PDB file of C-alpha atoms and ligand atoms in Angstrom:
ATOM      1  CA  MET A 192      19.695  14.741   4.281  1.00  0.00           C
ATOM      2  CA  SER A 193      21.702  14.699   1.095  1.00  0.00           C
ATOM      3  CA  SER A 194      19.976  13.005  -1.799  1.00  0.00           C
ATOM      4  CA  LEU A 195      23.199  12.807  -3.790  1.00  0.00           C
ATOM      5  CA  GLY A 196      25.180  10.712  -1.376  1.00  0.00           C
ATOM      6  CA  VAL A 197      28.729  10.802  -0.066  1.00  0.00           C
ATOM      7  CA  LEU A 198      31.678  12.343  -1.945  1.00  0.00           C
ATOM      8  CA  CYS A 199      35.273  11.247  -1.398  1.00  0.00           C
ATOM      9  CA  PHE A 200      38.487  13.107  -2.325  1.00  0.00           C
ATOM     10  CA  ASN A 201      42.152  13.562  -1.383  1.00  0.00           C
ATOM     11  CA  HIS A 202      43.871  16.913  -1.410  1.00  0.00           C
ATOM     12  CA  CYS A 203      47.234  17.468   0.201  1.00  0.00           C
ATOM     13  CA  SER A 204      47.740  13.982   1.640  1.00  0.00           C
ATOM     14  CA  PRO A 205      46.642  10.399   0.925  1.00  0.00           C
ATOM     15  CA  VAL A 206      44.049  10.770   3.717  1.00  0.00           C
ATOM     16  CA  ASN A 207      40.464  10.501   2.417  1.00  0.00           C
ATOM     17  CA  ILE A 208      38.013  13.321   3.009  1.00  0.00           C
ATOM     18  CA  PHE A 209      34.316  12.409   2.919  1.00  0.00           C
ATOM     19  CA  CYS A 210      31.577  15.030   2.565  1.00  0.00           C
ATOM     20  CA  PHE A 211      28.243  15.705   0.848  1.00  0.00           C
ATOM     21  CA  GLU A 212      29.355  18.813  -1.068  1.00  0.00           C
ATOM     22  CA  MET A 213      32.809  19.962  -2.160  1.00  0.00           C
ATOM     23  CA  PRO A 214      34.060  22.715   0.148  1.00  0.00           C
ATOM     24  CA  ASP A 215      35.763  25.885  -1.145  1.00  0.00           C
ATOM     25  CA  ASN A 216      38.819  25.185   1.002  1.00  0.00           C
ATOM     26  CA  CYS A 217      40.542  21.916   1.895  1.00  0.00           C
ATOM     27  CA  PRO A 218      39.439  20.954   5.454  1.00  0.00           C
ATOM     28  CA  LEU A 219      43.015  19.729   6.169  1.00  0.00           C
ATOM     29  CA  CYS A 220      45.317  22.500   4.901  1.00  0.00           C
ATOM     30  CA  GLY A 221      42.858  25.337   4.301  1.00  0.00           C
ATOM     31  CA  THR A 222      44.020  26.013   0.710  1.00  0.00           C
ATOM     32  CA  LEU A 223      41.431  27.170  -1.830  1.00  0.00           C
ATOM     33  CA  LEU A 224      40.588  24.117  -3.951  1.00  0.00           C
ATOM     34  CA  ASP A 225      40.145  26.301  -7.051  1.00  0.00           C
ATOM     35  CA  VAL A 226      43.775  27.361  -6.750  1.00  0.00           C
ATOM     36  CA  SER A 227      45.294  24.029  -5.722  1.00  0.00           C
ATOM     37  CA  PRO A 228      43.603  20.978  -7.273  1.00  0.00           C
ATOM     38  CA  CYS A 229      42.905  17.681  -5.510  1.00  0.00           C
ATOM     39  CA  GLN A 230      45.459  14.849  -5.684  1.00  0.00           C
ATOM     40  CA  SER A 231      42.690  12.561  -6.864  1.00  0.00           C
ATOM     41  CA  PRO A 232      39.445  13.840  -8.367  1.00  0.00           C
ATOM     42  CA  PRO A 233      36.352  13.691  -6.151  1.00  0.00           C
ATOM     43  CA  PHE A 234      33.957  10.820  -6.773  1.00  0.00           C
ATOM     44  CA  ARG A 235      30.584   9.834  -5.342  1.00  0.00           C
ATOM     45  CA  ILE A 236      30.503   6.580  -3.432  1.00  0.00           C
ATOM     46  CA  PRO A 237      27.860   4.414  -5.105  1.00  0.00           C
ATOM     47  CA  SER A 238      24.732   4.255  -2.971  1.00  0.00           C
ATOM     48  CA  PRO A 239      23.503   0.743  -2.111  1.00  0.00           C
ATOM     49  CA  PHE A 240      19.909   1.977  -2.474  1.00  0.00           C
ATOM     50  CA  ALA A 241      17.562   2.378  -5.411  1.00  0.00           C
ATOM     51  CA  ASN A 242      13.848   2.827  -5.981  1.00  0.00           C
ATOM     52  CA  GLY A 243      12.307  -0.662  -5.990  1.00  0.00           C
ATOM     53  CA  ILE A 244       9.864   0.218  -8.770  1.00  0.00           C
ATOM     54  CA  THR A 245      12.781   0.810 -11.161  1.00  0.00           C
ATOM     55  CA  LYS A 246      14.254  -2.671 -10.612  1.00  0.00           C
ATOM     56  CA  PRO A 247      12.404  -5.553 -12.273  1.00  0.00           C
ATOM     57  CA  TYR A 248      12.862  -9.257 -11.386  1.00  0.00           C
ATOM     58  CA  SER A 249      14.263  -8.482  -7.930  1.00  0.00           C
ATOM     59  CA  VAL A 250      13.776  -8.955  -4.234  1.00  0.00           C
ATOM     60  CA  VAL A 251      13.467  -5.509  -2.654  1.00  0.00           C
ATOM     61  CA  VAL A 252      14.138  -4.798   1.021  1.00  0.00           C
ATOM     62  CA  LYS A 253      13.408  -1.835   3.301  1.00  0.00           C
ATOM     63  CA  PRO A 254      12.989  -1.284   7.043  1.00  0.00           C
ATOM     64  CA  THR A 255       9.466  -2.078   8.269  1.00  0.00           C
ATOM     65  CA  GLU A 256       9.451   1.384   9.890  1.00  0.00           C
ATOM     66  CA  GLY A 257      11.087   4.439   8.309  1.00  0.00           C
ATOM     67  CA  THR A 258      14.028   4.474   5.913  1.00  0.00           C
ATOM     68  CA  PHE A 259      17.488   2.905   5.849  1.00  0.00           C
ATOM     69  CA  LEU A 260      19.453   6.158   6.011  1.00  0.00           C
ATOM     70  CA  GLN A 261      17.393   7.762   8.763  1.00  0.00           C
ATOM     71  CA  HIS A 262      16.032   4.949  10.908  1.00  0.00           C
ATOM     72  CA  TYR A 263      17.767   1.628  10.280  1.00  0.00           C
ATOM     73  CA  GLU A 264      19.624  -0.096  13.136  1.00  0.00           C
ATOM     74  CA  ARG A 265      21.204  -3.523  12.931  1.00  0.00           C
ATOM     75  CA  ASN A 266      18.290  -5.198  14.734  1.00  0.00           C
ATOM     76  CA  SER A 267      15.552  -3.361  12.805  1.00  0.00           C
ATOM     77  CA  ASN A 268      12.780  -5.427  11.280  1.00  0.00           C
ATOM     78  CA  LEU A 269      12.877  -5.560   7.507  1.00  0.00           C
ATOM     79  CA  HIS A 270      10.062  -5.749   4.995  1.00  0.00           C
ATOM     80  CA  VAL A 271      10.643  -7.599   1.722  1.00  0.00           C
ATOM     81  CA  GLY A 272       8.829  -7.706  -1.589  1.00  0.00           C
ATOM     82  CA  ILE A 273       9.328  -8.961  -5.102  1.00  0.00           C
ATOM     83  CA  THR A 274       9.138  -6.962  -8.326  1.00  0.00           C
ATOM     84  CA  SER A 275       7.394  -7.733 -11.593  1.00  0.00           C
ATOM     85  CA  SER A 276       8.986  -7.211 -15.015  1.00  0.00           C
ATOM     86  CA  LYS A 277       7.733  -3.619 -14.847  1.00  0.00           C
ATOM     87  CA  GLY A 278       8.862  -2.981 -11.280  1.00  0.00           C
ATOM     88  CA  ALA A 279       5.500  -3.268  -9.477  1.00  0.00           C
ATOM     89  CA  VAL A 280       6.387  -4.370  -5.927  1.00  0.00           C
ATOM     90  CA  TYR A 281       4.310  -7.312  -4.697  1.00  0.00           C
ATOM     91  CA  ASN A 282       4.469  -7.568  -0.915  1.00  0.00           C
ATOM     92  CA  TYR A 283       2.497  -9.069   1.937  1.00  0.00           C
ATOM     93  CA  ASP A 284       1.792  -7.708   5.415  1.00  0.00           C
ATOM     94  CA  GLU A 285      -0.925  -7.778   8.088  1.00  0.00           C
ATOM     95  CA  TYR A 286      -3.246  -5.886   5.727  1.00  0.00           C
ATOM     96  CA  GLY A 287      -2.861  -8.481   2.972  1.00  0.00           C
ATOM     97  CA  LEU A 288      -1.245  -8.449  -0.427  1.00  0.00           C
ATOM     98  CA  HIS A 289      -0.122  -5.184  -2.036  1.00  0.00           C
ATOM     99  CA  LYS A 290       0.923  -4.427  -5.575  1.00  0.00           C
ATOM    100  CA  VAL A 291       2.762  -1.125  -5.293  1.00  0.00           C
ATOM    101  CA  LYS A 292       3.621   1.151  -8.203  1.00  0.00           C
ATOM    102  CA  ASP A 293       3.911   4.558  -6.530  1.00  0.00           C
ATOM    103  CA  LYS A 294       7.244   6.382  -6.560  1.00  0.00           C
ATOM    104  CA  HIS A 295       7.585   6.835  -2.810  1.00  0.00           C
ATOM    105  CA  SER A 296       6.847   3.622  -0.908  1.00  0.00           C
ATOM    106  CA  TRP A 297       9.979   1.693  -1.974  1.00  0.00           C
ATOM    107  CA  LYS A 298      12.127   4.711  -2.826  1.00  0.00           C
ATOM    108  CA  GLN A 299      15.101   3.704  -0.685  1.00  0.00           C
ATOM    109  CA  SER A 300      15.359  -0.051  -1.107  1.00  0.00           C
ATOM    110  CA  VAL A 301      18.153  -2.554  -1.133  1.00  0.00           C
ATOM    111  CA  ILE A 302      17.846  -4.461  -4.402  1.00  0.00           C
ATOM    112  CA  ILE A 303      18.657  -8.139  -4.834  1.00  0.00           C
ATOM    113  CA  PRO A 304      18.492  -8.950  -8.567  1.00  0.00           C
ATOM    114  CA  LEU A 305      17.122 -12.419  -9.296  1.00  0.00           C
ATOM    115  CA  LEU A 306      17.152 -12.960 -13.028  1.00  0.00           C
ATOM    116  CA  ASP A 307      19.085 -12.033 -16.066  1.00  0.00           C
ATOM    117  CA  ASN A 308      19.271 -13.448 -19.563  1.00  0.00           C
ATOM    118  CA  ARG A 309      21.944 -15.913 -18.514  1.00  0.00           C
ATOM    119  CA  TYR A 310      19.440 -18.048 -16.673  1.00  0.00           C
ATOM    120  CA  ASP A 311      16.110 -18.324 -18.237  1.00  0.00           C
ATOM    121  CA  ASP A 312      14.459 -16.226 -20.892  1.00  0.00           C
ATOM    122  CA  GLU A 313      11.392 -18.367 -20.565  1.00  0.00           C
ATOM    123  CA  LEU A 314      10.956 -17.575 -16.870  1.00  0.00           C
ATOM    124  CA  MET A 315      11.436 -13.878 -17.620  1.00  0.00           C
ATOM    125  CA  GLU A 316       8.552 -14.103 -20.049  1.00  0.00           C
ATOM    126  CA  LEU A 317       6.340 -15.998 -17.603  1.00  0.00           C
ATOM    127  CA  TRP A 318       7.425 -14.016 -14.518  1.00  0.00           C
ATOM    128  CA  ASP A 319       4.482 -11.598 -14.321  1.00  0.00           C
ATOM    129  CA  GLU A 320       1.914 -14.289 -14.912  1.00  0.00           C
ATOM    130  CA  CYS A 321       3.503 -16.543 -12.256  1.00  0.00           C
ATOM    131  CA  LEU A 322       3.697 -13.667  -9.788  1.00  0.00           C
ATOM    132  CA  GLN A 323       0.134 -12.540 -10.366  1.00  0.00           C
ATOM    133  CA  ASN A 324      -1.264 -16.097 -10.111  1.00  0.00           C
ATOM    134  CA  TYR A 325       0.761 -16.732  -6.970  1.00  0.00           C
ATOM    135  CA  ALA A 326      -0.275 -13.445  -5.358  1.00  0.00           C
ATOM    136  CA  VAL A 327      -4.033 -13.684  -5.897  1.00  0.00           C
ATOM    137  CA  THR A 328      -4.544 -16.906  -3.912  1.00  0.00           C
ATOM    138  CA  ASN A 329      -6.200 -16.594  -0.487  1.00  0.00           C
ATOM    139  CA  GLU A 330      -2.879 -17.649   1.124  1.00  0.00           C
ATOM    140  CA  TRP A 331      -2.142 -13.929   1.309  1.00  0.00           C
ATOM    141  CA  ASP A 332      -5.383 -12.773   2.900  1.00  0.00           C
ATOM    142  CA  PRO A 333      -4.926 -10.475   5.917  1.00  0.00           C
ATOM    143  CA  ASP A 334      -6.417 -13.051   8.328  1.00  0.00           C
ATOM    144  CA  LYS A 335      -3.730 -15.586   7.398  1.00  0.00           C
ATOM    145  CA  TYR A 336      -0.931 -13.206   8.405  1.00  0.00           C
ATOM    146  CA  ASN A 337       1.284 -14.263  11.291  1.00  0.00           C
ATOM    147  CA  GLU A 338       4.249 -12.148  12.373  1.00  0.00           C
ATOM    148  CA  GLU A 339       6.478 -15.198  12.876  1.00  0.00           C
ATOM    149  CA  THR A 340       5.240 -17.934  10.577  1.00  0.00           C
ATOM    150  CA  HIS A 341       3.369 -16.350   7.679  1.00  0.00           C
ATOM    151  CA  ASN A 342       4.765 -12.942   6.784  1.00  0.00           C
ATOM    152  CA  CYS A 343       6.477 -10.978   3.990  1.00  0.00           C
ATOM    153  CA  TYR A 344       9.419 -13.425   3.958  1.00  0.00           C
ATOM    154  CA  ASP A 345       7.124 -16.405   3.471  1.00  0.00           C
ATOM    155  CA  PHE A 346       5.487 -14.609   0.571  1.00  0.00           C
ATOM    156  CA  VAL A 347       8.809 -14.012  -1.208  1.00  0.00           C
ATOM    157  CA  ILE A 348      10.389 -17.398  -0.393  1.00  0.00           C
ATOM    158  CA  GLY A 349       7.163 -19.164  -1.389  1.00  0.00           C
ATOM    159  CA  PHE A 350       7.217 -17.448  -4.761  1.00  0.00           C
ATOM    160  CA  LEU A 351      10.864 -18.323  -5.379  1.00  0.00           C
ATOM    161  CA  ASN A 352      10.095 -21.953  -4.609  1.00  0.00           C
ATOM    162  CA  ASN A 353       7.015 -21.772  -6.775  1.00  0.00           C
ATOM    163  CA  VAL A 354       9.166 -20.894  -9.802  1.00  0.00           C
ATOM    164  CA  GLN A 355      11.888 -23.361  -8.621  1.00  0.00           C
ATOM    165  CA  TYR A 356      14.406 -20.574  -8.369  1.00  0.00           C
ATOM    166  CA  ASN A 357      17.156 -22.540  -6.615  1.00  0.00           C
ATOM    167  CA  GLU A 358      17.036 -25.284  -9.183  1.00  0.00           C
ATOM    168  CA  LEU A 359      17.088 -22.760 -11.985  1.00  0.00           C
ATOM    169  CA  ILE A 360      20.288 -21.099 -10.801  1.00  0.00           C
ATOM    170  CA  GLY A 361      21.873 -24.400  -9.754  1.00  0.00           C
ATOM    171  CA  LYS A 362      21.801 -23.823  -6.003  1.00  0.00           C
ATOM    172  CA  ASP A 363      21.609 -26.502  -3.360  1.00  0.00           C
ATOM    173  CA  PRO A 364      19.221 -27.591  -1.893  1.00  0.00           C
ATOM    174  CA  PRO A 365      16.623 -27.275  -4.662  1.00  0.00           C
ATOM    175  CA  TYR A 366      14.112 -25.945  -2.131  1.00  0.00           C
ATOM    176  CA  LEU A 367      14.987 -22.497  -0.724  1.00  0.00           C
ATOM    177  CA  THR A 368      14.751 -22.339   3.074  1.00  0.00           C
ATOM    178  CA  ARG A 369      14.141 -19.242   5.184  1.00  0.00           C
ATOM    179  CA  LYS A 370      17.617 -19.602   6.697  1.00  0.00           C
ATOM    180  CA  GLN A 371      19.265 -19.782   3.287  1.00  0.00           C
ATOM    181  CA  PHE A 372      17.207 -16.835   2.060  1.00  0.00           C
ATOM    182  CA  CYS A 373      18.419 -14.726   4.989  1.00  0.00           C
ATOM    183  CA  THR A 374      22.089 -15.761   4.932  1.00  0.00           C
ATOM    184  CA  GLU A 375      22.608 -15.843   1.167  1.00  0.00           C
ATOM    185  CA  PHE A 376      20.195 -13.204  -0.121  1.00  0.00           C
ATOM    186  CA  ILE A 377      19.411 -10.658   2.588  1.00  0.00           C
ATOM    187  CA  ILE A 378      22.411 -10.418   4.922  1.00  0.00           C
ATOM    188  CA  PRO A 379      25.198  -9.842   2.332  1.00  0.00           C
ATOM    189  CA  HIS A 380      23.217  -6.901   0.936  1.00  0.00           C
ATOM    190  CA  THR A 381      22.142  -5.392   4.253  1.00  0.00           C
ATOM    191  CA  THR A 382      25.705  -5.691   5.607  1.00  0.00           C
ATOM    192  CA  LYS A 383      26.964  -3.663   2.656  1.00  0.00           C
ATOM    193  CA  ALA A 384      24.140  -1.157   3.144  1.00  0.00           C
ATOM    194  CA  ALA A 385      24.948  -0.860   6.875  1.00  0.00           C
ATOM    195  CA  ARG A 386      28.551   0.188   6.060  1.00  0.00           C
ATOM    196  CA  TYR A 387      27.272   2.937   3.811  1.00  0.00           C
ATOM    197  CA  ILE A 388      24.699   4.040   6.415  1.00  0.00           C
ATOM    198  CA  ASP A 389      27.466   4.316   9.069  1.00  0.00           C
ATOM    199  CA  LEU A 390      29.578   6.464   6.770  1.00  0.00           C
ATOM    200  CA  TYR A 391      26.603   8.594   5.702  1.00  0.00           C
ATOM    201  CA  ARG A 392      25.564   9.323   9.286  1.00  0.00           C
ATOM    202  CA  LYS A 393      29.121  10.210  10.340  1.00  0.00           C
ATOM    203  CA  VAL A 394      29.420  12.664   7.438  1.00  0.00           C
ATOM    204  CA  GLN A 395      26.027  14.091   8.402  1.00  0.00           C
ATOM    205  CA  GLN A 396      27.260  14.671  11.982  1.00  0.00           C
ATOM    206  CA  GLU A 397      30.707  16.022  11.159  1.00  0.00           C
ATOM    207  CA  THR A 398      30.263  17.649   7.702  1.00  0.00           C
ATOM    208  CA  PHE A 399      33.821  16.527   6.826  1.00  0.00           C
ATOM    209  CA  LEU A 400      34.975  13.097   7.806  1.00  0.00           C
ATOM    210  CA  VAL A 401      38.714  12.467   7.546  1.00  0.00           C
ATOM    211  CA  LYS A 402      39.858   8.840   7.394  1.00  0.00           C
ATOM    212  CA  GLU A 403      43.095   7.019   6.627  1.00  0.00           C
ATOM    213  CA  GLU A 404      41.389   4.037   5.084  1.00  0.00           C
ATOM    214  CA  SER A 405      39.309   4.109   1.919  1.00  0.00           C
ATOM    215  CA  TYR A 406      35.645   3.130   1.879  1.00  0.00           C
ATOM    216  CA  CYS A 407      35.898   0.255  -0.569  1.00  0.00           C
TER     217      CYS A 407
HETATM  218 ZN1   ZN B 722      44.703  20.139   1.624  1.00  0.00          ZN
END
């Protein structure tokens, strides 16, 4: 696995070459790249993943089992959490409520930012207090957990409704539903991530992937 992500460059033709590390020779024409420079300089395709603990005021998403790059398939179950102003990931599962600060658990997350200064400075200031108060109620005890009706999604959606998130950002209806949360928050981000995962895995299989069309 490459931790740096996918590189893209063109050499002797407009065709894009994707790889993890720059080769010595062009995979298309065989010329030494030191001798004959690329038509366009190599760049790294931005990864759709980040460590959840580095992203405050966000919904964070990861596969319930394994990681996006190695294990995710389109029908995989996802686990979601919400971050404090300092990046602690609050999340709920069959073992109850967790407040996660370690570097590894949410290392490869899709990040959905929720707040910035445009909306509400006041909520930013109150965020941690609201989150902590919301999380400590017995609603999130392990014995209340239900895979279908009271899970990690309910925890996150419940919090967003608790702080009247939809109203704050001027969305309709004022009360966020599970369907709206999935179609407007989760799916656009996981669809983008899935495109990157496809490309990443193809490069992993073939070392050099040659494609007419660009990634973006
Ligand atoms: Zn070439």
